[in-house]
mmCIF file of C-alpha atoms in Angstrom:
data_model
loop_
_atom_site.group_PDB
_atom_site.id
_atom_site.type_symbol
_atom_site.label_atom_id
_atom_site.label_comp_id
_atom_site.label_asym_id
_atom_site.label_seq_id
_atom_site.Cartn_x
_atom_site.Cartn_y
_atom_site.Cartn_z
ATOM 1 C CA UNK A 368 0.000 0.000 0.000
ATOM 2 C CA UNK A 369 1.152 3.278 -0.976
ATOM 3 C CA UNK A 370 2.967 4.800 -3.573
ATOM 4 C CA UNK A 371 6.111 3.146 -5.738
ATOM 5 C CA UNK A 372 8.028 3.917 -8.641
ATOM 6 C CA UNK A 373 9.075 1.294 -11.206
ATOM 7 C CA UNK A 374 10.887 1.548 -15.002
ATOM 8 C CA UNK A 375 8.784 -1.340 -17.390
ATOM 9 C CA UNK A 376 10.808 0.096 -20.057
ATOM 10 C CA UNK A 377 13.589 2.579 -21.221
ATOM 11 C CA UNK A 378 12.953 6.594 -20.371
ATOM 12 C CA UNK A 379 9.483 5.555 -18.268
ATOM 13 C CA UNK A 380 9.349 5.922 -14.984
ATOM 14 C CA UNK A 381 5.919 4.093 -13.760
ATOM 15 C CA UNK A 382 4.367 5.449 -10.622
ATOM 16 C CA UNK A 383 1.709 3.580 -9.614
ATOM 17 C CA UNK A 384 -0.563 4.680 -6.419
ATOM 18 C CA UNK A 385 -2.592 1.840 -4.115
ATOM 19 C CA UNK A 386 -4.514 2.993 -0.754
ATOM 20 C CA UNK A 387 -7.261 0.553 -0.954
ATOM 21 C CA UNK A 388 -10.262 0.118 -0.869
ATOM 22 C CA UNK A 389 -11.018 3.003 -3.422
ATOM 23 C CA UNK A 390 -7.793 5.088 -3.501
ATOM 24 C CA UNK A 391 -8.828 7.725 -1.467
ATOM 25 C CA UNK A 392 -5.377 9.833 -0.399
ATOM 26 C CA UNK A 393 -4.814 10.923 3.282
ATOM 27 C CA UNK A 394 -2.806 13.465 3.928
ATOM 28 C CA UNK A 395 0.513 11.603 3.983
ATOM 29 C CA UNK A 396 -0.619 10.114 0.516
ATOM 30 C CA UNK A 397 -0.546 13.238 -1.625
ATOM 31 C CA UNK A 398 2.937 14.187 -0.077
ATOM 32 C CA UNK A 399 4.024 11.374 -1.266
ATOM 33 C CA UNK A 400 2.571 11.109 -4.530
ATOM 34 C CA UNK A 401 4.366 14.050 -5.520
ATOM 35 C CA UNK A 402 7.494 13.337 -4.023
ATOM 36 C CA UNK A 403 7.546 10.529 -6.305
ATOM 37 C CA UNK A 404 6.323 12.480 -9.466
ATOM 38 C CA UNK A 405 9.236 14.802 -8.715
ATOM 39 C CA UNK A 406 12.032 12.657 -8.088
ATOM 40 C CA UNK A 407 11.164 10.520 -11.571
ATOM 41 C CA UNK A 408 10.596 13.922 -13.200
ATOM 42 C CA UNK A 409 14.177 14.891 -12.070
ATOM 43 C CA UNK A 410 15.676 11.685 -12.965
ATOM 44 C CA UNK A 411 18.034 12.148 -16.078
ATOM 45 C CA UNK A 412 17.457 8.831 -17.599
ATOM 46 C CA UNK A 413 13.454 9.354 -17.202
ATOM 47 C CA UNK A 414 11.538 10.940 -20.770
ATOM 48 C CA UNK A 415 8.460 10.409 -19.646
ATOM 49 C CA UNK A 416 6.353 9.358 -16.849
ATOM 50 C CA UNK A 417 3.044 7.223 -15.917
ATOM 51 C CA UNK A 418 0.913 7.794 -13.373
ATOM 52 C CA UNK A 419 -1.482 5.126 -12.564
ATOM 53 C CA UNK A 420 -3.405 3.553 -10.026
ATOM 54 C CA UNK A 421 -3.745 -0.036 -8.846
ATOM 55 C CA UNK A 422 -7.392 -1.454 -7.289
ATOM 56 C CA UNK A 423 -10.875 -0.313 -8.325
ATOM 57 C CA UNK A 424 -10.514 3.257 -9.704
ATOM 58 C CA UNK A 425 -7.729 5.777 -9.994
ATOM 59 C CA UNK A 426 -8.560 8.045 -7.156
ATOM 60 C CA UNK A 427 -11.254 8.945 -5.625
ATOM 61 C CA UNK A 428 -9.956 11.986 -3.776
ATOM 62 C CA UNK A 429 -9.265 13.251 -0.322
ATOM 63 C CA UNK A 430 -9.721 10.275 2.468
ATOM 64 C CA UNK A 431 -13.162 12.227 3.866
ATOM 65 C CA UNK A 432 -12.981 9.763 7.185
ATOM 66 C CA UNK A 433 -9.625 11.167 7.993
ATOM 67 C CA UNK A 434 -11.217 14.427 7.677
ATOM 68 C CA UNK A 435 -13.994 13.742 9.761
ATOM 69 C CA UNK A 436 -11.709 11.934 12.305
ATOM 70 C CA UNK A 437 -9.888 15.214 13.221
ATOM 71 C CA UNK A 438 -11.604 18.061 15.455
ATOM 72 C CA UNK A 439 -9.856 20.830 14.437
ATOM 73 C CA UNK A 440 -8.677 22.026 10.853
ATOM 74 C CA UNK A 441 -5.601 19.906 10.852
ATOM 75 C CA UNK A 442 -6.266 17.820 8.455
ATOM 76 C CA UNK A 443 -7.774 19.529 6.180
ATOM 77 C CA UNK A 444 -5.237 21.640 6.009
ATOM 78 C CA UNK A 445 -3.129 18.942 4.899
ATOM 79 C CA UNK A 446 -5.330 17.699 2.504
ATOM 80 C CA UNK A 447 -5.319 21.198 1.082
ATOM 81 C CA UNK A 448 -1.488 21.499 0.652
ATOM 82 C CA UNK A 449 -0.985 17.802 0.121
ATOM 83 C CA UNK A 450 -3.526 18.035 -3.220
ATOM 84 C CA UNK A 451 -1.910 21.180 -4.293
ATOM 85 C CA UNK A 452 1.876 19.630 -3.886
ATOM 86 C CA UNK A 453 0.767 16.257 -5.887
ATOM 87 C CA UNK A 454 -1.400 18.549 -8.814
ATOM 88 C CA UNK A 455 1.601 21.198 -9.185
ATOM 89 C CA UNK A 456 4.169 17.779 -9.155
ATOM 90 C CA UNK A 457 2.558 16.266 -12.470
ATOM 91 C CA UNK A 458 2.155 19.902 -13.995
ATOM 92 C CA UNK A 459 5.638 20.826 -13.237
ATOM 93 C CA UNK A 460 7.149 17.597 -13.697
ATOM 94 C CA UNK A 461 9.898 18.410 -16.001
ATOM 95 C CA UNK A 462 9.309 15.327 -17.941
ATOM 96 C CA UNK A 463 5.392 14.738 -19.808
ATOM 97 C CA UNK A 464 3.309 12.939 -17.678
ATOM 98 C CA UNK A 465 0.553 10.502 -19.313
ATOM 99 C CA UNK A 466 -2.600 9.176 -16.918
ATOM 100 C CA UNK A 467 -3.296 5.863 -16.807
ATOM 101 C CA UNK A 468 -6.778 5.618 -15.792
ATOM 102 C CA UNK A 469 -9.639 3.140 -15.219
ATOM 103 C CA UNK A 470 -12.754 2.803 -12.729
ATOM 104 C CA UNK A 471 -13.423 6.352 -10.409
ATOM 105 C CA UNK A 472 -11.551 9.645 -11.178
ATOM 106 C CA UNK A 473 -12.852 11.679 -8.908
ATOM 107 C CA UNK A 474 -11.883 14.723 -6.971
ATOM 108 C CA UNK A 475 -8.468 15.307 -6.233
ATOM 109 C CA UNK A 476 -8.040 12.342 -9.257
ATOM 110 C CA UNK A 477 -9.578 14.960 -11.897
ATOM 111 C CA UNK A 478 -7.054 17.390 -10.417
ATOM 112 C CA UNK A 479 -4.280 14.843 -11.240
ATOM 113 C CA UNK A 480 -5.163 14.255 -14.530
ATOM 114 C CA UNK A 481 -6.062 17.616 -15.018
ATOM 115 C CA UNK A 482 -2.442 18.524 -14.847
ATOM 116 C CA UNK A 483 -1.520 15.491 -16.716
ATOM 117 C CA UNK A 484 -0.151 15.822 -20.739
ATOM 118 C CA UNK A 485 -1.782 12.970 -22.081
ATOM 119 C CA UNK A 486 -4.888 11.041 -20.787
ATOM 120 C CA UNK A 487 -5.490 7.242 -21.641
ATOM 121 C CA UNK A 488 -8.115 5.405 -19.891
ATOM 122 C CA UNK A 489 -9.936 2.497 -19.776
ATOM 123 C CA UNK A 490 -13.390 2.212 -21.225
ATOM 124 C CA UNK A 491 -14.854 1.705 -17.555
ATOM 125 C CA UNK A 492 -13.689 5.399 -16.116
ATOM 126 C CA UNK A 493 -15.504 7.929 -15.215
ATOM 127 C CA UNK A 494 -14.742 11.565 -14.282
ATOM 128 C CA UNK A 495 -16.172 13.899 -12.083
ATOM 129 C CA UNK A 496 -16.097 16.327 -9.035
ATOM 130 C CA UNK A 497 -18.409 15.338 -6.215
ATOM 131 C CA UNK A 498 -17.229 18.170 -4.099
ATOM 132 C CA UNK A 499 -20.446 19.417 -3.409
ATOM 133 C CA UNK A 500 -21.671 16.363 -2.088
ATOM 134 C CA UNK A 501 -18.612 16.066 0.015
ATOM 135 C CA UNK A 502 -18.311 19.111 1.717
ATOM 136 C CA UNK A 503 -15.551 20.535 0.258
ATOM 137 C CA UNK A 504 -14.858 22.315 -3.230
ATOM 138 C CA UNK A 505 -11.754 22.584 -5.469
ATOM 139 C CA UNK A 506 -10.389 21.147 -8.676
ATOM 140 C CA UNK A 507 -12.908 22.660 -10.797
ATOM 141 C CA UNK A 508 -9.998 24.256 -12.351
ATOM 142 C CA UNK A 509 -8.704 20.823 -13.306
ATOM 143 C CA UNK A 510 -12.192 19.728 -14.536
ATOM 144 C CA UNK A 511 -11.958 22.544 -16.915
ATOM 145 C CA UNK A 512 -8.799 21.717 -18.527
ATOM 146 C CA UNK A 513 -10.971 18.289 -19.467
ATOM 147 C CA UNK A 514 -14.610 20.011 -20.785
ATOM 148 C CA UNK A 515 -15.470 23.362 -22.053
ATOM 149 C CA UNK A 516 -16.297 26.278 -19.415
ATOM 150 C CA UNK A 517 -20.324 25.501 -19.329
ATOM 151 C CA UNK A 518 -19.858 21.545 -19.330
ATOM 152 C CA UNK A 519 -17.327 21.752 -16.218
ATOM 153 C CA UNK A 520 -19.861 24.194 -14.379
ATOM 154 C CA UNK A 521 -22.823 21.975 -15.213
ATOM 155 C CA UNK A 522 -20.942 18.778 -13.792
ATOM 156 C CA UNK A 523 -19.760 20.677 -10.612
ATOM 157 C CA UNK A 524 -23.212 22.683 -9.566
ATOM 158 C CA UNK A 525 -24.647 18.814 -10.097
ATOM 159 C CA UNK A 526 -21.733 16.760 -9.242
ATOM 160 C CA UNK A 527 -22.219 14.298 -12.050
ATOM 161 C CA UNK A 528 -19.939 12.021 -14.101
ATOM 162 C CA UNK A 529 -18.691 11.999 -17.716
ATOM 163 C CA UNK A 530 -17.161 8.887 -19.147
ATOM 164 C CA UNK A 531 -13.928 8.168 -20.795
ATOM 165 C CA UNK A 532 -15.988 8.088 -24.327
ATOM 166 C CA UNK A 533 -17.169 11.132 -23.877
ATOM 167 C CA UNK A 534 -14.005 13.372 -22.605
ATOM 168 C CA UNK A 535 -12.457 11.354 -25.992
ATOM 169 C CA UNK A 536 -14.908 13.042 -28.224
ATOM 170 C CA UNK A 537 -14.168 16.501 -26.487
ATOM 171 C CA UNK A 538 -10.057 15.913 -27.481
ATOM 172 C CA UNK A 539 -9.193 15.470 -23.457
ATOM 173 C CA UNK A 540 -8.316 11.836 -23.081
ATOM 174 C CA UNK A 541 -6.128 10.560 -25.977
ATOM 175 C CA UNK A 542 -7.205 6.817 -26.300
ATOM 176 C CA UNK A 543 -9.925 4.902 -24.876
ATOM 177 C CA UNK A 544 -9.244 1.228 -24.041
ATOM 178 C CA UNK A 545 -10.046 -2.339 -22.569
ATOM 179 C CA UNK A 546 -9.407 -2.141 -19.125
ATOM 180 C CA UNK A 547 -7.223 -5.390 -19.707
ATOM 181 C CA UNK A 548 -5.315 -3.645 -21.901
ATOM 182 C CA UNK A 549 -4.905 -0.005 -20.404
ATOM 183 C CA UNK A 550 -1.240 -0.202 -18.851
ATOM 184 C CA UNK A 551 0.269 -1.369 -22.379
ATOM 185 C CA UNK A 552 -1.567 1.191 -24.119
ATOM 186 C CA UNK A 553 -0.034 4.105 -21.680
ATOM 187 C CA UNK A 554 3.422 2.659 -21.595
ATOM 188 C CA UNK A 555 2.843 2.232 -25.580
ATOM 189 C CA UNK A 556 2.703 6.158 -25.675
ATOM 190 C CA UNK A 557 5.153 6.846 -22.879
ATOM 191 C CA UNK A 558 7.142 4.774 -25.238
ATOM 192 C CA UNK A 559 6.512 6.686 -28.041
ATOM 193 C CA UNK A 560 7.120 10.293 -26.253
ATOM 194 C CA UNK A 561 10.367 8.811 -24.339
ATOM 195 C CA UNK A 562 12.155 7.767 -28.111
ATOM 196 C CA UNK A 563 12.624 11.970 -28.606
ATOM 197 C CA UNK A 564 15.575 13.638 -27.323
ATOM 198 C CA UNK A 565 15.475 14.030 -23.405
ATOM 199 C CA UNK A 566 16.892 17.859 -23.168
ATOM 200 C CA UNK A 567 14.539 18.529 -26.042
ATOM 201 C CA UNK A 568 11.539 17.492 -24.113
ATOM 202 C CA UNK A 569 12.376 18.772 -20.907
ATOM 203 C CA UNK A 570 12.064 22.332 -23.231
ATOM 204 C CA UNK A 571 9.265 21.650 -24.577
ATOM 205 C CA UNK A 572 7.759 20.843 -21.440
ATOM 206 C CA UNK A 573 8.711 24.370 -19.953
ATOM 207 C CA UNK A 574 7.745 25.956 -22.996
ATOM 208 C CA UNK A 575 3.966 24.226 -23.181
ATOM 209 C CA UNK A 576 3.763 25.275 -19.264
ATOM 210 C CA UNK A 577 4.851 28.636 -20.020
ATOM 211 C CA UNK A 578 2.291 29.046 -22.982
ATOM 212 C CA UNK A 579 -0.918 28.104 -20.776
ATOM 213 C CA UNK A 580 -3.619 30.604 -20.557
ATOM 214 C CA UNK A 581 -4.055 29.626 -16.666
ATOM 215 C CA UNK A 582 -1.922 29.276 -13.774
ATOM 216 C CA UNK A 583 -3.028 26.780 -12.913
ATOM 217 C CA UNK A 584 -1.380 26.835 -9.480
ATOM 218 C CA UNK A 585 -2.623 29.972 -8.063
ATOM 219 C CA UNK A 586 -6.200 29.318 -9.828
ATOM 220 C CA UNK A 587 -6.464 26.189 -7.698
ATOM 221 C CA UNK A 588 -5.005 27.750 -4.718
ATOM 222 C CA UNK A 589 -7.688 30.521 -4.731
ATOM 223 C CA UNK A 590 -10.300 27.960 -4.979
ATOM 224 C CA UNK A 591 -8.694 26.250 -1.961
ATOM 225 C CA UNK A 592 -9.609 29.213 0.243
ATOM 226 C CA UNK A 593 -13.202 29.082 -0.413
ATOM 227 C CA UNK A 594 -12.305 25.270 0.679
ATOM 228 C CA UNK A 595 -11.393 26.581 4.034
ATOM 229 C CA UNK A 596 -13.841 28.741 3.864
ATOM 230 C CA UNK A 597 -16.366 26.114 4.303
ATOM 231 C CA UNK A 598 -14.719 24.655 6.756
ATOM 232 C CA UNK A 599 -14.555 27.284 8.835
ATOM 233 C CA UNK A 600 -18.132 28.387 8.385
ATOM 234 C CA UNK A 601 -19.476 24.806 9.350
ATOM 235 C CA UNK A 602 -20.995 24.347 6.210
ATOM 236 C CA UNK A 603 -18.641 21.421 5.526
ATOM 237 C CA UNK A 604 -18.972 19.473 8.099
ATOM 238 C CA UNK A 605 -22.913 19.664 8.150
ATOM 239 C CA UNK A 606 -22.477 18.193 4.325
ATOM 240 C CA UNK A 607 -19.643 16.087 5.505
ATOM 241 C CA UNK A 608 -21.452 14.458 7.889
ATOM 242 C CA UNK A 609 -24.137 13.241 5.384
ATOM 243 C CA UNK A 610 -21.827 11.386 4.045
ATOM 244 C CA UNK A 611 -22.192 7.375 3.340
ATOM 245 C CA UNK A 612 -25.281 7.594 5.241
ATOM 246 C CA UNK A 613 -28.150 6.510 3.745
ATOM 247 C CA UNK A 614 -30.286 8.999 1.515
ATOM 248 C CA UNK A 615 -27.327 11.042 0.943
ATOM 249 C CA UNK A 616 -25.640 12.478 -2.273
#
């Protein structure tokens, strides 16, 4: 359980995350999620990097019982820098990232891939920001790197899902696959972006960063506050509370 790094092939560094039952990070989990992001991005002999997830989805956000475990503001405090460290590793990563995705992305997962420069998933994932429903809010900056401005506010006032299919047909995820066959398909682009030059890449990474209309950083730090916000406030914990019981969201 936890987070590893492995190399399946030349230039690809695999990072593969696993806090069952549903991937759901605490605190110490996006910490070090993008410690290991940024040590494969800094590796000379890495070109490219996957990010994937072993289990029943990909991620399916903050771990909301830690949250609830904690009295004060502690944790989700943590939870707020921790997501913000592991998004800002994979957009900064000095090397292009590529998501591997099946089952749940949701949350702090569509703020991962979000980040990401290439999406391929499985034909089983689904993508979406429950935050509402959770008591928190956040990522919708991510979400709209994914879906155009009206889609991404749609999903987040109603908390719904898209599929892989149909973030495919709006140009954000790359290749839609068997979920037998999604970690060959990544690698088999990985592959693919690792055969160019490394120094040339790690330019062209800066430069594509350095192009965006958004930073994406500071846009997803100012949502963060509004985060806190509710926290502070109470409204998140009345929502928070609701949550897993039954009738609820």
């Amino acid at each position: 359980m936890g987070v590893c790094t492995s190399r399946p092939a030349p230039g690809v560094a695999l990072v593969t995350v696993d806090f069952p039952p549903v991937n759901a990070l605490p605190v110490k989990g996006w910490y070090a999620l993008a410690d290991a992001v940024r040590a494969a991005g800094r590796d000379p002999g890495v070109r490219c990097v996957v990010l994937t997830a072993e289990g029943r989805g990909f991620n399916a956000g903050v771990d909301i019982k830690e949250l609830q475990r904690d009295p004060g503001h502690t944790s989700l405090i943590g939870a707020n820098s921790g997501c913000a460290e592991a998004f800002a590793a994979v957009y900064e990563c000095e090397v292009p990232v590529v998501a591997a995705v099946a089952g749940h992305c949701l949350g702090g997962g569509v703020g991962l891939v979000g980040n990401a420069d290439a999406i391929v998933a499985a034909e089983d994932a689904v993508f979406g920001l429950p935050e509402l429903d959770r008591g928190a809010l956040g990522a919708a900056t991510h979400l709209a790197r994914l879906v155009p401005q009206h889609l991404m506010r749609t999903l987040y006032f109603t908390s719904r899902t898209v599929t892989a299919a149909e973030l495919h047909a709006h140009g954000s995820v790359w290749q839609v696959v068997p979920r037998a066959g999604l970690l060959d398909a990544a690698l088999g682009l990985a592959g693919e972006i690792a055969a160019k030059d490394g120094g040339l890449l790690r330019l062209a990474k800066a430069a594509l960063n350095g192009i965006d209309p958004v930073d994406v950083r500071r846009s997803y730090r100012f949502e963060q506050g509004f985060t806190f916000e509710a926290g502070l406030s109470g409204v998140a914990d009345r929502v928070r509370d609701t949550f897993g019981k039954e009738g609820s969201p």
